[in-house]
Backbone as a ProteinNet text record, in pm:
[ID]
protein_1_A
[PRIMARY]
MKTIFRSAKEGATYLLAPITARPLLARSLQLLLVLCAYGAGVLVVERVSGDARVPVILFAVYFLPAVLRSWLLFYWCVRDEVKALMANHRHTAS
[TERTIARY]
20865.3	20995.8	21029.6	21022.2	21034.8	20885.2	20805.2	20647	20681.7	20727.4	20752.7	20910.8	20969.8	21109.8	21008.2	20978.4	20920.2	20784.2	20755.9	20605.4	20662.2	20786.4	20903.9	20943.8	20938.4	21008	20961.1	20766.9	20725.6	20671.4	20669.4	20596.4	20744.5	20857.8	20971.6	20956.2	20972	20958.2	20852.5	20723.7	20602.8	20597.1	20687.1	20690.7	20787.6	20937.5	21061.4	20974.1	20836.9	20866.3	20850.1	20840.2	20816	20988.8	21084.8	21175.4	21261.9	21238.9	21294.9	21251.6	21190.7	21120.7	21241.2	21203.5	21389.4	21468.5	21555.7	21672.9	21718.2	21823.9	21837.7	21816.4	21670.5	21593.1	21657.6	21719.3	21694.5	21910.9	21980.9	22137.3	22118	21999	22059	22002.3	21933.6	21906.1	22077.7	22031.5	22138.2	22309.6	22357.4	22452.8	22449.4	22312.8	22293.7	22354.5	22278.2	22259.2	22412.3	22479.8	22613.8	22705.4	22667.1	22800.2	22740.6	22627.4	22569.4	22616.5	22638.4	22651.9	22785.3	22929.3	23062.4	23080.3	22992.8	23009.7	22959.1	22834.9	22804.3	22958.7	22973.2	23068.5	23230.7	23237.9	23393.5	23407.9	23263.7	23223.7	23139	23141.1	23157	23274.6	23369.4	23532.7	23620	23585.9	23640.6	23616.2	23455.4	23418.9	23443.9	23496.7	23530.4	23666.3	23758	23942.1	23974.5	23881.8	23931.5	24022.2	24168.4	24244.6	24349.8	24339.5	24431.2	24361.2	24385.9	24375.2	24373.6	24469.5	24469.9	24361.7	24298.3	24206.3	24107.8	24038.4	23993.1	24048	24158.2	24230.5	24175.7	24172.5	24253.4	24067.2	23930.7	23847.3	23829.8	23870.5	23807.8	23867.4	23950.8	24050.3	23986.2	23932.2	23860.8	23726.4	23650.6	23520	23592.1	23598.5	23611.2	23603.7	23620.3	23538.4	23415.5	23359	23198.5	23158.9	23216.9	23160.2	23214.6	23330.1	23334.3	23265.8	23248.5	23185.9	23028.7	22938.3	22832.8	22784.2	22918.5	22948	22970.2	22973.8	23036.8	22920.9	22808.7	22730	22619.8	22613.9	22550.2	22575.3	22733.4	22783.1	22701.9	22769.6	22729.2	22537	22460.2	22313.9	22328.8	22333.2	22316.4	22345	22457.9	22517.3	22434.3	22416.7	22316.9	22190.3	22107.4	22016.4	22048	22174.8	22144	22240.7	22279.1	22292.4	22146.3	22121.1	21979.2	21818.7	21839.3	21795.1	21836.9	21995.4	22002.9	21982.4	21992.3	22002.4	21858.2	21759.1	21659.3	21643.6	21629.5	21706.1	21715.2	21777.8	21856	21776.3	21736.8	21658.9	21507.8	21428.6	21342.7	21366.1	21474.2	21444.7	21566.2	21532.2	21580.8	21491.9
5923.8	5843.1	5750.1	5728.6	5685.3	5589.1	5586	5536.8	5385.5	5462.8	5380.5	5259.1	5305.8	5202.7	5131.1	5179.7	5112.4	4950.7	5000.9	4902.6	4834.7	4874.3	4802.8	4693.7	4705.2	4604.5	4518.8	4581.2	4507.5	4426.6	4465.8	4334	4279.7	4314.2	4153.8	4071.4	4122	4066.2	3960.1	4013.8	3904.4	3797.5	3852.4	3766.9	3697.5	3687.3	3606.5	3567.7	3553.9	3460.8	3314.7	3227.2	3149.1	2976.9	3178	3101.5	3118.3	3237.6	3202.1	3169	3114.2	3009.8	2907.6	2834	2746.2	2771.5	2739.3	2825.1	2707.9	2667.5	2489.7	2566	2578.5	2642.2	2766.8	2871.1	2994.3	2950.7	2928.2	2885.4	2774.5	2727.6	2680	2766.9	2852.5	2970.2	3073.1	3090.1	3220.4	3108.1	3043.3	2899.9	2913.9	2887.8	2830.7	2986.6	3092.9	3236.1	3284.3	3255.7	3240	3197.3	3044.4	2984	3076.9	3101.5	3148.8	3312.8	3352.7	3472	3507.7	3391.4	3316.7	3305.2	3242.4	3204.2	3211.8	3234.3	3442.4	3553.1	3583.7	3678.1	3666.7	3516.4	3531.1	3463.4	3446.2	3400.8	3536.1	3609.1	3765.9	3850.3	3846	3862.9	3835.2	3729.3	3580.1	3620	3687.2	3767	3894.7	3971.6	4079.7	4159.5	4033.3	4018.3	3947.7	3841.3	3798.1	3730.7	3750.4	3636.4	3679.1	3738	3744.7	3666.4	3649.3	3517.8	3621.4	3744.2	3760.9	3814.5	3919.1	3913.5	3800.7	3756.9	3611.1	3530.8	3506.1	3428.9	3564.3	3691.1	3793	3741.4	3820.7	3767.7	3665.2	3571.9	3456.5	3422.3	3515.5	3495	3616.8	3693.4	3831.9	3746.9	3707.4	3703.3	3489.9	3488.5	3348.8	3330.2	3390.6	3427.4	3436.6	3493.3	3527.4	3349.9	3266.1	3186.6	3014.2	3030.8	3025.7	3049.6	3183.7	3154.9	3137.7	3178	3120.7	2904.2	2903.3	2706.4	2678.6	2777.8	2764.9	2788.7	2904.5	2880.2	2794.2	2740.4	2613.9	2486.8	2486.5	2373.8	2407.4	2502.5	2519.9	2465.6	2565.2	2514.9	2390.5	2270.4	2150.8	2082.9	2100.2	2025	2057.2	2210.6	2264	2115	2152.9	2087.3	1885.8	1854.4	1715.7	1714	1765.9	1734.1	1784.7	1883.4	1899.9	1734.3	1686.2	1641.9	1462.1	1489.7	1333.3	1378.2	1502.6	1529.5	1515.4	1519.1	1447.7	1260	1296.6	1140.1	1051.7	1131.2	1029.1	1025.7	1119.7	1163	1112.3	1046.7	1043.5	846.1	795.9	656.1	616.1	690	653.6	550.6
42758.7	42719.7	42816.4	42898.2	42981.6	43054.8	42980.4	42960	42885.6	42750.3	42665.8	42646.3	42762.7	42705.3	42914.1	42991.5	43089.4	43053.8	42927.1	42861.7	42788.8	42768	42618.3	42701.9	42832.7	42939.6	42959.7	42992	43090.8	42953.4	42882.8	42715.2	42687.9	42740	42650.8	42810.4	42929.4	43022.9	43029.6	42977.3	42962.1	42860.3	42772.7	42564.6	42707.6	42728.6	42739.6	42881.4	42953.8	43070	43055.3	42981.5	42912.5	43017.1	42865.8	42828.4	42967.3	43060.6	43151	43338.5	43294.7	43382.5	43360.8	43285.9	43212.5	43218.6	43319.2	43312.6	43191.8	43140.3	43116.4	42935.8	42920.3	42785.9	42726.9	42878.5	42822.2	42881	42893	42799.9	42702.2	42700.2	42577.2	42444.2	42450.8	42256.6	42334.5	42471.4	42457.1	42396.1	42406.7	42323.7	42273.4	42160.1	42021.7	41947.2	42068.9	41923.5	41967.9	42035.2	42043.1	41956.6	41934	41782.3	41731.4	41704.9	41549.6	41541.3	41627.4	41597.5	41567.3	41695.7	41615.2	41515.4	41429.5	41309.1	41178.9	41185.9	41109.2	41187.5	41236.5	41250.7	41184.3	41203.2	41114.2	40936.2	40903.8	40767.8	40678.7	40807.8	40738.1	40733.6	40811.3	40830	40727.6	40731.1	40585.7	40481.4	40437.4	40313.8	40240.5	40420.1	40372	40377.3	40369.8	40380.2	40235.6	40238.7	40067.9	40091.2	40046.7	40074	40227.6	40265.6	40392.5	40497.4	40585.8	40675.3	40842.9	40900.6	40979.7	41050.6	40977.8	41044.5	41068.5	40978.6	41044.2	41156.6	41184.7	41314.8	41430.6	41392.1	41488	41619.6	41443.4	41505.6	41583.1	41500.1	41551.6	41797	41760.1	41870.8	41981	41921.8	42001.6	42090.3	41937.6	42066.7	42080.6	42105.4	42145.6	42264.5	42405.5	42521	42504.7	42436.5	42402.6	42410.6	42371.2	42320.9	42474.7	42483.3	42558.9	42767.7	42714.7	42838.3	42838.2	42735	42672.4	42740.3	42712.9	42710	42855	42886	43078.7	43180.4	43168.5	43164	43150.7	42944.3	43004.7	43082.7	43080.9	43138.3	43299.2	43327.5	43475.9	43600.7	43442.4	43489.6	43468	43348.4	43357.2	43515.5	43509.4	43667.2	43777.6	43828.3	43922.5	43905.2	43798.6	43780.9	43772.2	43742.6	43795.2	43922	43962.1	44159.6	44217.3	44127	44223	44224.8	44104.4	44058.2	44086.7	44227.3	44220.6	44386.7	44397.3	44514.9	44614.2	44543.1	44542.2	44498.4	44406.5	44462.3	44582.2	44615	44702.4	44849.6	44854.1	44995.1	44954.7	44824.4	44776.4	44829.5	44797.5	44794.2	44948.8	45042.2	45188.7	45261.8
[MASK]
++++++++++++++++++++++++++++++++++++++++++++++++++++++++++++++++++++++++++++++++++++++++++++++

């Protein structure tokens, strides 16, 4: 059983290597995935709850921190890359 899990982990690592090599791309895909899941969840709760709006509001408020966390991770990744580019630009311009 451990061999199966180890093999699956190695396969996933191999398949995701091009994405994980670029942190900005990985964070962008994560942000898109989280936003799509959040929107789909709100729509599902809205369809299931019918005319009641309280479940939709509770779902939206409960899962909002996950969306904000993903957005902050994306923002920090972009900020770090911009700082790195600016630092490289200052060193090469001197």
